[in-house]
Coordinates of C-alpha atoms in Angstrom, one line a residue:
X1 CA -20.3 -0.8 5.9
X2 CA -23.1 0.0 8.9
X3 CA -25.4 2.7 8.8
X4 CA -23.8 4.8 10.3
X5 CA -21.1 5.1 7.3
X6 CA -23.6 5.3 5.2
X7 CA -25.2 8.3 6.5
X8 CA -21.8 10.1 6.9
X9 CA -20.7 9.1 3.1
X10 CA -24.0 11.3 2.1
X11 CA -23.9 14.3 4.6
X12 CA -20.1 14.6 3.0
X13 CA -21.0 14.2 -0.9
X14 CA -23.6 16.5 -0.1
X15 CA -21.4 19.2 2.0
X16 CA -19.1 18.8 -0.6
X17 CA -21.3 19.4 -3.8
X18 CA -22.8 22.7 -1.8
X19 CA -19.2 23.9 -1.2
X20 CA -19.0 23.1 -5.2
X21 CA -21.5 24.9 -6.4
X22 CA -20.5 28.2 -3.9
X23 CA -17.5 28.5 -6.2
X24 CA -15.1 26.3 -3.8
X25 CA -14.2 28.9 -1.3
X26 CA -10.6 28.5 0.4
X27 CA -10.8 31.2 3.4
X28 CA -10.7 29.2 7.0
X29 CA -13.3 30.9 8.8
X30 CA -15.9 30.2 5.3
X31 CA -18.8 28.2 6.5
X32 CA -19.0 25.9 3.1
X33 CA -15.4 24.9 3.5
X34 CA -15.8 24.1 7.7
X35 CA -19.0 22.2 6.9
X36 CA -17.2 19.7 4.0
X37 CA -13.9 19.5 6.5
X38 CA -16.3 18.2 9.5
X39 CA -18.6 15.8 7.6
X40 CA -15.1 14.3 6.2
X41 CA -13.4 14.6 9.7
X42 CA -16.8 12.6 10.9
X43 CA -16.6 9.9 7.9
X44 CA -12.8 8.8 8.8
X45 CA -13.4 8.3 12.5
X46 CA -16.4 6.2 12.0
X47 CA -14.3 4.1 9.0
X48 CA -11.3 3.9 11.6
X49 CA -14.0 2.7 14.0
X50 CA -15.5 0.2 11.8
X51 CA -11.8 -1.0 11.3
X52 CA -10.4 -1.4 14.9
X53 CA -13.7 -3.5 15.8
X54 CA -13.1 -5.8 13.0
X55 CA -9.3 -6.0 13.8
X56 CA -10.6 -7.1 17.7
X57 CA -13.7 -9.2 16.3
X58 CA -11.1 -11.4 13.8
X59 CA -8.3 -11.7 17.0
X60 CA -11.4 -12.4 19.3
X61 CA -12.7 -15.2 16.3
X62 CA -8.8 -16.7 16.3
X63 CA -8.8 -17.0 20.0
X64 CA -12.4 -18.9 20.6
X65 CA -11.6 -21.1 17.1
X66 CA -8.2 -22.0 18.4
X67 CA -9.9 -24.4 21.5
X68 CA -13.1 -25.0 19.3
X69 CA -12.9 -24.9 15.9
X70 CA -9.2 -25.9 14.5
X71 CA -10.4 -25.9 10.7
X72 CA -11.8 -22.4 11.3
X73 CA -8.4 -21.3 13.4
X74 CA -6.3 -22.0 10.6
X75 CA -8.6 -20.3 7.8
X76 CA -8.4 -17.4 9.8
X77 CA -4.9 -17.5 10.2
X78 CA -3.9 -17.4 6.5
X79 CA -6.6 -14.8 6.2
X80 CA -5.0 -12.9 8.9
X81 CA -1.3 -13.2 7.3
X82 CA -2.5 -12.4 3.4
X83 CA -0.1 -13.0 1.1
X84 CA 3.0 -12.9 3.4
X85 CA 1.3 -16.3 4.4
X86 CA 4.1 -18.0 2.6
X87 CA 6.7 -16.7 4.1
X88 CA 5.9 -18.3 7.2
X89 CA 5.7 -21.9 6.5
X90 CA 9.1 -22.8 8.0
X91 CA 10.3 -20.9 10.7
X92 CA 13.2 -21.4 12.7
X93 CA 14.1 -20.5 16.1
X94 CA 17.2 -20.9 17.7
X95 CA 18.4 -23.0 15.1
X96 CA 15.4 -25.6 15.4
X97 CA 12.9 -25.8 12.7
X98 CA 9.3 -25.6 12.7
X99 CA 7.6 -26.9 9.4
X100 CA 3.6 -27.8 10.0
X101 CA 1.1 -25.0 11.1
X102 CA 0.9 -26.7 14.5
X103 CA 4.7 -26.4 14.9
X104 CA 5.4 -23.1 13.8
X105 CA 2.5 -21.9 16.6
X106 CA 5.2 -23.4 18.7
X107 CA 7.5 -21.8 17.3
X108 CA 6.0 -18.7 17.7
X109 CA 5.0 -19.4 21.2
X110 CA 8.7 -19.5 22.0
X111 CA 10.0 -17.1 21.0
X112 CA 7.8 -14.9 22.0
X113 CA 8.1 -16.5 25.3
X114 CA 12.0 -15.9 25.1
X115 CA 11.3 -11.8 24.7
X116 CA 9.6 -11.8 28.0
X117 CA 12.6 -12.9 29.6
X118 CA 15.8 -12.0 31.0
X119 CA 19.0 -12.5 29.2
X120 CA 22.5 -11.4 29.1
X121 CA 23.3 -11.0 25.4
X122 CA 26.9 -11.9 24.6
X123 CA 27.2 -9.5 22.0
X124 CA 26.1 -6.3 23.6
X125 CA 28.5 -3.4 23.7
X126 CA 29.6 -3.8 27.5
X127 CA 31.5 -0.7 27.1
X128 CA 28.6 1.6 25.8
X129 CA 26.3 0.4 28.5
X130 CA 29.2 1.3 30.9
X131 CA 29.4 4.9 29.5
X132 CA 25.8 5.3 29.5
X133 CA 25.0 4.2 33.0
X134 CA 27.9 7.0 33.6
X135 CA 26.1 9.6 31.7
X136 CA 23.1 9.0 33.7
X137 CA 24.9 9.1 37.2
X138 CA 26.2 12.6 36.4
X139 CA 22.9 13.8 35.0
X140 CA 20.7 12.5 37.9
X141 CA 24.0 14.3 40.2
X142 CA 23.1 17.3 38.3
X143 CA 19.7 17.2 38.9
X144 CA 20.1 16.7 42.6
X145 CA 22.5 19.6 42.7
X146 CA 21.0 22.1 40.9
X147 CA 17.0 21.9 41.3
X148 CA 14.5 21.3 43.9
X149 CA 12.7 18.3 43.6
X150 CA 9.1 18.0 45.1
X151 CA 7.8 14.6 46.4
X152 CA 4.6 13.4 44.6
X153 CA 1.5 13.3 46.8
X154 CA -1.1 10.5 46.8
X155 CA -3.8 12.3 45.1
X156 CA -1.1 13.1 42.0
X157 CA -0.9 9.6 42.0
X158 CA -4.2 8.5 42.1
X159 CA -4.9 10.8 39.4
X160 CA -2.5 9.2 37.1
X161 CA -3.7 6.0 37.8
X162 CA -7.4 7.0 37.0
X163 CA -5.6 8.4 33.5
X164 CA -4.6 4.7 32.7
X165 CA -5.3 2.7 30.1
X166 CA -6.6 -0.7 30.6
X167 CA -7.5 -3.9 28.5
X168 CA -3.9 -3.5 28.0
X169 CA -1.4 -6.5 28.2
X170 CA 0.3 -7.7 31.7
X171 CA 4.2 -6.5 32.1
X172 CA 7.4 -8.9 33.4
X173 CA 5.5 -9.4 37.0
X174 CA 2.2 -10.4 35.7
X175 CA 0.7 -6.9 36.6
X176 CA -1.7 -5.1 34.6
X177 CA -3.5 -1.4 34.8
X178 CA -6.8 -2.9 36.2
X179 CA -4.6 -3.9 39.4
X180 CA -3.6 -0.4 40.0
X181 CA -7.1 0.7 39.5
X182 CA -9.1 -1.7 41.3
X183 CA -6.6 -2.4 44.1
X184 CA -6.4 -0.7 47.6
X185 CA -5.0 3.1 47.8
X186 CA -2.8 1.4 50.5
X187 CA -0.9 0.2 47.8
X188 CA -0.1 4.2 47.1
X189 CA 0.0 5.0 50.6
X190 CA 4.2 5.2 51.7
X191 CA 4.1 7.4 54.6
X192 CA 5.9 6.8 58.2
X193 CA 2.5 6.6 60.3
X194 CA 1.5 3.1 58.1
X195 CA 1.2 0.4 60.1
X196 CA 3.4 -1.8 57.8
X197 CA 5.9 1.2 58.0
X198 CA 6.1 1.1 61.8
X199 CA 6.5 -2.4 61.7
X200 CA 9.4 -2.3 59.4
X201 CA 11.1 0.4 61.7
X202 CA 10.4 -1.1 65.0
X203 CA 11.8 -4.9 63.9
X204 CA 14.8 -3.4 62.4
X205 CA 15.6 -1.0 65.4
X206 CA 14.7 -4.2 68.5
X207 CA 15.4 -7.4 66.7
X208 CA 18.4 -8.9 67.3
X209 CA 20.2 -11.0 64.9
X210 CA 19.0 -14.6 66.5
X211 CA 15.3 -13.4 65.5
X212 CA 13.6 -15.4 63.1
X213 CA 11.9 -12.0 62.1
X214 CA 11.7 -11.7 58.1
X215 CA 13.4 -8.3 58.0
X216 CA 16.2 -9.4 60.0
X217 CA 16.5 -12.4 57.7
X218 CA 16.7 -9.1 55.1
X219 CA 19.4 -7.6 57.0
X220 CA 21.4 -10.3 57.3
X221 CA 21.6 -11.0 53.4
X222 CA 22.2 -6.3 52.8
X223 CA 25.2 -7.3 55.6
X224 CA 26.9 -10.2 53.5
X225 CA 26.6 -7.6 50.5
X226 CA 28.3 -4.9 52.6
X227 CA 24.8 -2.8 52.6
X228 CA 25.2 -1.3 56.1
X229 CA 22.7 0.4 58.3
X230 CA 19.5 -0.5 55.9
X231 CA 17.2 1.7 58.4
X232 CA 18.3 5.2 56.6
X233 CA 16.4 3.5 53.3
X234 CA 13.5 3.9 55.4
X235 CA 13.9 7.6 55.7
X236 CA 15.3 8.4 52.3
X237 CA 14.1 5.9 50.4
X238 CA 15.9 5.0 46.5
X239 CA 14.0 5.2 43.6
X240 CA 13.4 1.9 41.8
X241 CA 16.0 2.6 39.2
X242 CA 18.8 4.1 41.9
X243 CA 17.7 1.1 44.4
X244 CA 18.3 -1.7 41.5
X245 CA 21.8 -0.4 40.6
X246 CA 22.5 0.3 44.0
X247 CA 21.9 -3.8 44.6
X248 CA 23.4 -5.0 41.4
X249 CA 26.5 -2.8 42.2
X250 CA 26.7 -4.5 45.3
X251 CA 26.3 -8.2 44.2
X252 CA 28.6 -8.0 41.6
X253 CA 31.3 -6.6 43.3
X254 CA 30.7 -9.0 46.6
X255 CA 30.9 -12.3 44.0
X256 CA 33.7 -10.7 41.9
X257 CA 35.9 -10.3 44.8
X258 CA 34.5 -14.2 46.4
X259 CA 35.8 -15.8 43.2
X260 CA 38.5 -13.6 42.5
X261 CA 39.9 -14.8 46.2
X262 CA 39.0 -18.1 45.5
X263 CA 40.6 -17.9 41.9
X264 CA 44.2 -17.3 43.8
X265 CA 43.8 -21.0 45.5
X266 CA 44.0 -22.5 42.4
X267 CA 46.9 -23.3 40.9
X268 CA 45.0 -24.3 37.8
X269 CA 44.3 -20.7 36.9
X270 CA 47.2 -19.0 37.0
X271 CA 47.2 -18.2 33.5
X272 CA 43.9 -16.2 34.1
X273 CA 46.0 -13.6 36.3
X274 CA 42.7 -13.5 38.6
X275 CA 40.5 -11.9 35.9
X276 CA 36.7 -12.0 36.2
X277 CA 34.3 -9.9 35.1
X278 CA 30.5 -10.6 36.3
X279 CA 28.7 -9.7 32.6
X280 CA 31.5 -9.6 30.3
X281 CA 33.3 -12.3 28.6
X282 CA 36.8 -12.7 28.3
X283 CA 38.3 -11.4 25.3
X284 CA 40.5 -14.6 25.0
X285 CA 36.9 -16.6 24.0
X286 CA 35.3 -14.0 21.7
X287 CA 35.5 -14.2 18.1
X288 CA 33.7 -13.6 14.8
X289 CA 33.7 -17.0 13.3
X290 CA 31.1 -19.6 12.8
X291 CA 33.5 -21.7 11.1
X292 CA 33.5 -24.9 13.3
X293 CA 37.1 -25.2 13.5
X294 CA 37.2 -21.9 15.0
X295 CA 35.2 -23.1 17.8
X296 CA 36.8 -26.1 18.3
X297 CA 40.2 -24.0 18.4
X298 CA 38.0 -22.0 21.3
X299 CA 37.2 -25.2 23.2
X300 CA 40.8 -26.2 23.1
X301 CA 42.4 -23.0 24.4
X302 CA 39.6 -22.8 27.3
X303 CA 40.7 -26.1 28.6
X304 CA 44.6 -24.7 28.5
X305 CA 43.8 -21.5 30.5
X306 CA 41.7 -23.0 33.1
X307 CA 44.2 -25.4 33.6
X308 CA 42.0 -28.7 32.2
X309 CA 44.0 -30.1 29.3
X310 CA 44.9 -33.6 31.0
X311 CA 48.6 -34.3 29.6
X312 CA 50.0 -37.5 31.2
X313 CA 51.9 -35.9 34.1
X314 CA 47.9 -34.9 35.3
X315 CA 47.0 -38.7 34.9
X316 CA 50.2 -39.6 36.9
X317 CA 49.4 -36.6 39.8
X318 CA 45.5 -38.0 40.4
X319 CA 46.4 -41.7 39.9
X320 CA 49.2 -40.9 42.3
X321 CA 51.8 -42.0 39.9
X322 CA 50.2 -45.6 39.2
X323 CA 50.1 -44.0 35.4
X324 CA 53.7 -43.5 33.3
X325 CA 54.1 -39.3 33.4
X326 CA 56.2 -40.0 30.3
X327 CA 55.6 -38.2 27.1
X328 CA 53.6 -40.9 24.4
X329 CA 54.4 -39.2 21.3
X330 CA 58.8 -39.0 21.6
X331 CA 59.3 -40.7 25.4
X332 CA 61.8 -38.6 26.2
X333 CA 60.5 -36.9 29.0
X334 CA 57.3 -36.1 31.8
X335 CA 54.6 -34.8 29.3
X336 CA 54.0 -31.5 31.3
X337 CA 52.6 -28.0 29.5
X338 CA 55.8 -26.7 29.3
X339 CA 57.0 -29.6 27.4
X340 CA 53.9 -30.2 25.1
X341 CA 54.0 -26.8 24.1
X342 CA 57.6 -26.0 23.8
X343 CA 60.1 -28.9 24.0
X344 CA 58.6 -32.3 22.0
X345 CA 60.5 -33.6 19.3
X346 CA 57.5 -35.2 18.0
X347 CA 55.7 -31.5 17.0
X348 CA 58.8 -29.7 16.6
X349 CA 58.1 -29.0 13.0
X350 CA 54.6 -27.8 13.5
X351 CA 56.2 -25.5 16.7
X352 CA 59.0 -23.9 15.1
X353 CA 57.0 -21.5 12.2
X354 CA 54.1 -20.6 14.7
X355 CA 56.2 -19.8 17.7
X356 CA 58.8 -17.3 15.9
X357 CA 55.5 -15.5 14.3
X358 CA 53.8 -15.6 17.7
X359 CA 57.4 -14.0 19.1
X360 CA 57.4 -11.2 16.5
X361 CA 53.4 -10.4 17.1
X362 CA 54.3 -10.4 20.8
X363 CA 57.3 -8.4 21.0
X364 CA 55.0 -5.9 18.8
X365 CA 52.5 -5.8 21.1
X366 CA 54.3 -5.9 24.7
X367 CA 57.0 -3.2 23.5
X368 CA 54.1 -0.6 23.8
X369 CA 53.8 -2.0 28.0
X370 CA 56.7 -1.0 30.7
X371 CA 56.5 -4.2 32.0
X372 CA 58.5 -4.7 35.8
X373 CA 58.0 -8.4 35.1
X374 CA 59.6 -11.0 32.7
X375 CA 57.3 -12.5 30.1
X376 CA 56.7 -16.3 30.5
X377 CA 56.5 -17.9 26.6
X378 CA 54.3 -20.1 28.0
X379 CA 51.6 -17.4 29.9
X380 CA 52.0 -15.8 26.3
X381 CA 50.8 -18.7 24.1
X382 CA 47.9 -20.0 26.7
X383 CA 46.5 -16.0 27.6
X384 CA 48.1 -13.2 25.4
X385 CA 46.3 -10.7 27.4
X386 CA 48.1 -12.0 30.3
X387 CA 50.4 -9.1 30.3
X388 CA 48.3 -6.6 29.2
X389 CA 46.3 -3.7 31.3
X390 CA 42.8 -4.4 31.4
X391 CA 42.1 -1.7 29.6
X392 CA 44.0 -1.5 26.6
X393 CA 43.8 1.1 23.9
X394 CA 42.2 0.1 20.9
X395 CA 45.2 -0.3 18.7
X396 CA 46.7 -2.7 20.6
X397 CA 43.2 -4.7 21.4
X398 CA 43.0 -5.0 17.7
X399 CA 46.1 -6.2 17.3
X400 CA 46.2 -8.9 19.9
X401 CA 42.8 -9.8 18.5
X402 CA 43.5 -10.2 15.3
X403 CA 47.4 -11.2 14.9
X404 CA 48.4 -12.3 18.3
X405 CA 45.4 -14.5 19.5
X406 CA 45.1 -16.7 16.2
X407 CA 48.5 -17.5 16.3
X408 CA 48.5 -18.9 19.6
X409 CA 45.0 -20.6 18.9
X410 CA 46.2 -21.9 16.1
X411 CA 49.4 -23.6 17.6
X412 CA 47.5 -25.2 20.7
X413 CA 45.0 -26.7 18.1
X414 CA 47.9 -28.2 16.3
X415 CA 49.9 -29.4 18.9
X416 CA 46.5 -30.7 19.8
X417 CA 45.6 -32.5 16.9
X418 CA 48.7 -34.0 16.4
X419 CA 48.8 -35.4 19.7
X420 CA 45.2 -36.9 18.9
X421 CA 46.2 -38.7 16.0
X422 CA 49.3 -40.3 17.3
X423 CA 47.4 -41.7 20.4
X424 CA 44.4 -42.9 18.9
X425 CA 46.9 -44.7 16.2
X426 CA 48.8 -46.4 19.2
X427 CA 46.1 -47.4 20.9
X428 CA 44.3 -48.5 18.2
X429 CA 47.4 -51.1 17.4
X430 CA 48.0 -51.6 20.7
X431 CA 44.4 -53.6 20.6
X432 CA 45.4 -55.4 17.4
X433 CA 48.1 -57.1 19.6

């Protein structure tokens, strides 16, 4: 407690025992009463004071001990976490553990370092960020429409960058307040008689496309994207919101119909009907588990719809035949997918239950779809949503989630299985002999 706090504590007590001893008056405009509110109004601004410069002086203490003093760094750092201390001896992130001071800093570090990043978060409701970025199409539309929007001059901008705040920390880009502030108004200068706008509108109006010139490098990458005639940005500029959809739109859609092409060249991924979704993950690979056999189960039916399962008659195709296509486990016939799945003698006991439940889930489900074509059992067990619209209602999404899909997962990881153990028993005697 400073001086200063001393001095206030006695001009209140004594406001307050004159207001006391006039009989404690309550009317606002009574002098007693505003003088006790003030000296107490005075007293909690200089103990808030007092407080926020201790607050920097023990973070300002941490930062100097932490390259000087290590002793002192971690005293302070139990006295800065109280009695929650104990709570953070162990801390884990991303399933790693960090035990000892030094490696729970680390710990710390990364996370925090993970924030600042960008990620696409597997879990995130794709479809309420899709009806959000809707809602604010139609309302900027709205806007547009319906009221007359005045550009911002430069001086409204300088004076909101004099209103900053700074000693504040840096954003994504490394930029901070102080560069606003200290920087050249060019930086808030945008108008058509700038030097660097002139520039911009003279290469982009003379340059041809054999130029090295850096905005004609620009235009050829907006052309690949189907961005066409990038000089009418210079006149009606996007804002940086409408200018980063604009772009991501853009991308997405030029890649999603690239691989989408692509994806029809491939014989391999026929059971994916050409499905890609830049962002979203196919509902075939979601699921709710952490039970490790349901992510094996996962791994197993990702290598069947892509078309990477290697059966024999795959061996016998890229050895060009030099290996037997013949099924190992009954040697009856070429091991394809159609006859693993469906037609070998050797799992025909674990086949039989799970395929006449998966044909009663699916008939459920696909009776709901007019269907033109016929319905392949083996499309059916490698992609249930093979024959179903992209977007479903969510009835039947929940029952193809949660009847149809762990059917068929769980035959493929039997089928798998079983074929595991009888090969690694044969070729485990076939090195006894």
């Amino acid at each position: 407690m400073n001086d200063e706090i001393l001095h206030a504590v006695k001009r209140k007590k004594t406001a307050f025992y004159i207001w006391k001893q006039q009989g404690r008056p309550k009317e606002p405009g009574n002098f007693y009463l505003k003088e006790k509110t003030i000296t107490t109004y005075d007293l909690r601004t200089l103990c808030r004071k007092e407080q926020a410069l201790e607050r920097i002086n023990t973070r300002q203490q941490i930062l100097d001990a932490k390259s000087s003093d290590t002793t002192l760094f971690y005293k302070l750092i139990r006295k800065q976490r109280g009695k929650m201390g104990r709570f953070i001896e162990e801390l884990i992130v991303e399933n790693e553990t960090y035990q000892t001071s030094d490696s729970v800093l680390e710990g710390w570090t990364k996370h925090f370092g993970d924030l600042a990043k960008k990620s696409n978060y597997q879990n995130f409701d794709q479809n309420h960020l899709e009806a959000v970025e809707v809602e604010t199409e139609i309302i900027l539309k709205i806007c547009k429409e319906n009221y007359l929007h005045e550009k911002v001059s430069i001086q409204e901008l300088k004076n909101a960058v004099k209103k900053l705040n700074t000693n504040k920390a840096m954003d994504f880009y490394g930029i901070t307040a102080e560069n606003f502030i200290y920087a050249s108004e060019t930086l808030l200068e945008s108008e058509r008689s700038s030097l660097e706008w002139r520039i911009a509108e003279r290469q982009l109006q003379i340059k041809t496309y054999s130029s090295n010139s850096w905005f004609i490098d620009l235009k050829k990458i907006c052309g690949k994207y189907d961005i066409i005639e990038i000089e009418q940005y210079l006149d009606k500029p996007l804002t940086k919101i409408e200018w980063k959809r604009f772009i991501t739109k853009k991308i997405h859609k030029y890649w999603e119909d690239d691989i989408k092409t692509k994806m029809k060249g491939y014989s391999t991924l026929k059971y994916l009907n050409c499905e890609y979704d830049i962002g979203r993950i196919h509902p075939l690979l979601k699921t709710t588990s952490a039970n490790i056999t349901e992510i094996k189960k996962l791994s197993i039916c990702t290598k069947f719809v892509t078309g990477t399962y290697i059966l024999q008659s795959n061996k016998a195709e890229y050895s060009n035949y030099a290996t037997n296509p013949m099924c190992r486990l009954c040697n009856k016939a070429d091991e394809t997918i159609e006859h693993f799945i469906l037609l070998c003698e050797t799992t025909s006991q674990i086949r039989s239950s799970l395929i006449v439940k998966i044909l009663h889930e699916g008939s459920l489900v696909l009776a709901r779809e007019s269907l033109q074509t016929p319905i392949d059992l083996i499309t059916l067990i490698i992609n249930p949503y093979h024959y179903l619209p992209k977007k479903m209602c969510k009835d039947v999404e929940d029952r193809v989630g949660n009847h149809l899909v762990p059917l068929c997962r769980q035959l493929l990881y039997t089928l798998h299985s079983k074929r595991y153990d009888v090969l690694t028993k044969a070729d485990t005697k076939a090195n006894r002999k």
